[in-house]
Coordinates of C-alpha atoms in Angstrom, one line a residue:
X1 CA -4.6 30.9 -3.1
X2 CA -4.7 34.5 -4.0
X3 CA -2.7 35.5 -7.5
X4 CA -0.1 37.7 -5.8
X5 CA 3.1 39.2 -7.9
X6 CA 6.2 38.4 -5.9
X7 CA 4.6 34.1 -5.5
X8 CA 4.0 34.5 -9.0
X9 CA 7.1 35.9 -10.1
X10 CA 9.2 33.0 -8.2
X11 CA 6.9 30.5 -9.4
X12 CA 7.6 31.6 -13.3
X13 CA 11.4 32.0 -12.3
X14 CA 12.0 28.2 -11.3
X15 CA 8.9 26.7 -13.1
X16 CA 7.6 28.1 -16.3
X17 CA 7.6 25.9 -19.1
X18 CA 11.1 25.8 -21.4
X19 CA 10.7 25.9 -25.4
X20 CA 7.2 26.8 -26.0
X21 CA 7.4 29.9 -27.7
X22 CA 5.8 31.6 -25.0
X23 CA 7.0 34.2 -22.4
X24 CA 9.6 33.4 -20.4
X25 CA 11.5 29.8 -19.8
X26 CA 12.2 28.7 -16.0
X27 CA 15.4 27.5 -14.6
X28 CA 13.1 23.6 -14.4
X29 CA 10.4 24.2 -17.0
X30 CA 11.7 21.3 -18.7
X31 CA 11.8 21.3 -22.7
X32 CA 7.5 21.3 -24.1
X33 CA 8.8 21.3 -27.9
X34 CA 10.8 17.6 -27.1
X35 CA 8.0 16.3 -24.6
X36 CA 10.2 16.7 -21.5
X37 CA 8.3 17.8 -18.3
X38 CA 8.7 20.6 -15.5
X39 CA 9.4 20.8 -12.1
X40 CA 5.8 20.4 -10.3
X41 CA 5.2 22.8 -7.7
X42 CA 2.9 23.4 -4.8
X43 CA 1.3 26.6 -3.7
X44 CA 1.5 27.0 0.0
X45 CA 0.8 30.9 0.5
X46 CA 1.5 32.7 3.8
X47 CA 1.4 36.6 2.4
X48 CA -1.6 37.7 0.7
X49 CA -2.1 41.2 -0.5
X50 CA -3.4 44.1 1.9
X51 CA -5.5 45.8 0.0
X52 CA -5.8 49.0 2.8
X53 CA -1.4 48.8 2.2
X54 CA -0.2 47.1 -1.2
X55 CA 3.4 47.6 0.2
X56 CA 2.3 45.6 3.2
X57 CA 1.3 42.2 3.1
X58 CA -0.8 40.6 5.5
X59 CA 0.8 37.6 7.1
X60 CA 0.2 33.7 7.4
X61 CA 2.2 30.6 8.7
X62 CA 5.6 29.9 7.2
X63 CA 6.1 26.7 9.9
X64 CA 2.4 25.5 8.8
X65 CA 3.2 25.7 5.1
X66 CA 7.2 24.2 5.4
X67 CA 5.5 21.2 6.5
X68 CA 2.3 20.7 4.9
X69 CA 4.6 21.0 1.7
X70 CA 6.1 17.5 3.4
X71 CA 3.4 15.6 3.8
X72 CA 2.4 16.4 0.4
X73 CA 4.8 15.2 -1.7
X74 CA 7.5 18.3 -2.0
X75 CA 11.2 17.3 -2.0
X76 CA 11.9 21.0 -2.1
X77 CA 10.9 23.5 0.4
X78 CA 11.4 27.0 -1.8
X79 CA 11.2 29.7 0.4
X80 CA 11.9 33.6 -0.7
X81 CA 10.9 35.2 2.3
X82 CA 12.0 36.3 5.7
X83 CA 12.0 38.2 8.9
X84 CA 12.7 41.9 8.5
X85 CA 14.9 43.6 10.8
X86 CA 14.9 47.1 11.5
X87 CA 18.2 47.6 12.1
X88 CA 21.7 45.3 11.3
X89 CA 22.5 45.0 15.4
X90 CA 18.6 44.1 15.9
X91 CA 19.5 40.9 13.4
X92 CA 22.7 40.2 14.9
X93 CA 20.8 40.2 18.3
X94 CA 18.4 37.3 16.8
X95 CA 21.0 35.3 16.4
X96 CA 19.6 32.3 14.5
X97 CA 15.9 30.6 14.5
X98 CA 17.6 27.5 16.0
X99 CA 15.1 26.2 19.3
X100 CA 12.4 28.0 17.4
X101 CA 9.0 26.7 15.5
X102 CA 10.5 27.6 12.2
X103 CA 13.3 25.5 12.9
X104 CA 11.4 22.9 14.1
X105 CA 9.7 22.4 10.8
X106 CA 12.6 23.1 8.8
X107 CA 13.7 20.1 10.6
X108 CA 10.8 18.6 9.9
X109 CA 10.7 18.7 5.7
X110 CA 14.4 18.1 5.6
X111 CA 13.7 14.3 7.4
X112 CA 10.7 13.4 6.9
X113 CA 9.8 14.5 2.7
X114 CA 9.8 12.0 0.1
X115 CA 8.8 9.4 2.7
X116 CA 6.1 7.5 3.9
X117 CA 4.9 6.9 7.1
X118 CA 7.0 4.3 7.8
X119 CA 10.5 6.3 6.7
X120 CA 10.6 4.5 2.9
X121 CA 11.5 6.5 0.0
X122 CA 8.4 6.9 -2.0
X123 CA 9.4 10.5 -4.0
X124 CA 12.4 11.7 -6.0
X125 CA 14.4 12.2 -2.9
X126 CA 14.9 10.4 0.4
X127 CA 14.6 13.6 2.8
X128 CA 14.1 16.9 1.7
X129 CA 15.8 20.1 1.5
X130 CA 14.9 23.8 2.5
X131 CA 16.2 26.9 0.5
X132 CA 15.7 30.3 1.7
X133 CA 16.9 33.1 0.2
X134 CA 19.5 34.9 2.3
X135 CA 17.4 38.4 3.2
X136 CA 16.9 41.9 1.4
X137 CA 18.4 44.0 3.7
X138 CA 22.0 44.6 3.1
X139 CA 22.7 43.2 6.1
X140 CA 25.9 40.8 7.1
X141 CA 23.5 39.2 9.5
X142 CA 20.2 36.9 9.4
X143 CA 18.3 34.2 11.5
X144 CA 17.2 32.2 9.1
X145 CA 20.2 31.8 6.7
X146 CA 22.2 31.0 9.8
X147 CA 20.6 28.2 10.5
X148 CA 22.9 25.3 9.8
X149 CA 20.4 23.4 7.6
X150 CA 19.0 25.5 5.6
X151 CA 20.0 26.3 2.0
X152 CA 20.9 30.3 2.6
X153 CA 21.1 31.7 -1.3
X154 CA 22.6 35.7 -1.8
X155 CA 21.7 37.2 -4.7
X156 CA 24.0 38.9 -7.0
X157 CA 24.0 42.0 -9.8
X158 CA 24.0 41.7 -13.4
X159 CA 27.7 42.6 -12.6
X160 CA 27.9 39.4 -10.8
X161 CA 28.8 41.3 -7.5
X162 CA 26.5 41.7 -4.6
X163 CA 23.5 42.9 -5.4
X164 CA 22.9 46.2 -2.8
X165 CA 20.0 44.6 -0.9
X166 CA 21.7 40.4 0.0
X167 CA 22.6 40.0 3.3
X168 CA 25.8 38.2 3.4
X169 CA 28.3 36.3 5.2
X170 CA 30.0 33.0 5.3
X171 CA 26.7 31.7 5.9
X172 CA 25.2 31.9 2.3
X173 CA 25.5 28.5 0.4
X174 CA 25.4 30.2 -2.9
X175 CA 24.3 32.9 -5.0
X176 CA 22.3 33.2 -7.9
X177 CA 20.6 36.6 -10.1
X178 CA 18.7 38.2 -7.9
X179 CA 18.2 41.8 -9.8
X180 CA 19.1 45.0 -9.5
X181 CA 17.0 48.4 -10.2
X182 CA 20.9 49.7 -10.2
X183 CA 20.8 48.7 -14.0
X184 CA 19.4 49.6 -16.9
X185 CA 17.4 46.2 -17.6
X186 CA 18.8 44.3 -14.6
X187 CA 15.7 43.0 -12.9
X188 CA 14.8 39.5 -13.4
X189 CA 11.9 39.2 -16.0
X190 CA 9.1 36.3 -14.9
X191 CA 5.5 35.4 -14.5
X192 CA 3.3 38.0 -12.6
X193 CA -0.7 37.7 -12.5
X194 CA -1.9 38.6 -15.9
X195 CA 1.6 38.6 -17.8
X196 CA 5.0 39.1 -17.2
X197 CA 7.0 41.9 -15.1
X198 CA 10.6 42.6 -13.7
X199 CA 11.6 42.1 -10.0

């Protein structure tokens, strides 16, 4: 795994550790000062920094990780990422991932995690689920929050409105902070390689 600040970032956002007097607290960093314990996470990296293009990312295997993150113990397949469209009718033309290799290991985590070979419950969870968050483009369309079992979450403003940049539709689950460089202090202050930083 290469450090990389937006992996980082998400990682400190859901996972850094609660009432330690250090930094920042995540949403399941559980409570250090009274003994209680984190979220664990696993690393599965698919982006790793371009150093020839730092605003492009060099790309891996979501499918790969989505289920290696299954048959290693994940309950929860976290997943802030997502195909880029250049256009709004170009996403509405994808439709959804449905029939697709994404799907099928989407499929895949939400049966088969927290189980053992032989389908009995051996983690927190019996089955798995798969959040993604519900794409950065403004757009009222995308592939992968449109598919039926995934988690689909839209971000919102420090307003609690849309933030500029979720796509949107009935299709989103839920919403949660997401940030907004529209506000003085309204990016979402986390973990990055080396210290902290907004997003």
């Amino acid at each position: 795994v290469v450090p990389h600040d937006h992996g980082t970032h998400v990682a400190g956002t859901i996972a850094a550790v609660n009432n330690n007097g250090i930094g920042v607290s995540g949403v399941a960093g559980g409570d250090a000062a009274n003994g209680v314990k984190g979220v664990k996470l696993l690393s599965c990296q698919i982006f790793a920094p371009n150093p020839e293009d730092p605003s492009n990312d060099f790309q891996g295997n979501g499918e790969d990780a989505i289920a290696w993150g299954a048959d290693n113990g994940a309950v929860i397949s976290q997943n802030s990422w997502g195909y880029t469209y250049a256009t709004e009718e170009a996403a509405a033309k994808a439709g959804s991932i449905e029939g697709t290799s994404l799907a099928a290991a989407i499929d895949y985590f939400i049966e088969t995690a927290g189980k053992d070979d032989a389908g009995n419950q051996v983690g927190p969870m019996n089955g798995g689920i798969v959040i993604f968050a519900s794409g950065n483009s403004g757009f009222a369309h995308d592939p992968i929050g449109k598919y039926a079992p995934v988690l689909s979450v839209g971000a919102i403003s420090p307003d609690y409105t849309r933030t500029y940049y979720s796509n949107y539709g009935d299709w989103v689950d839920i919403a949660a902070p997401g940030g907004s460089s529209d506000y003085a202090h309204g990016q979402v202050l986390s973990t990055v390689p080396g210290g902290y930083g907004s997003m």
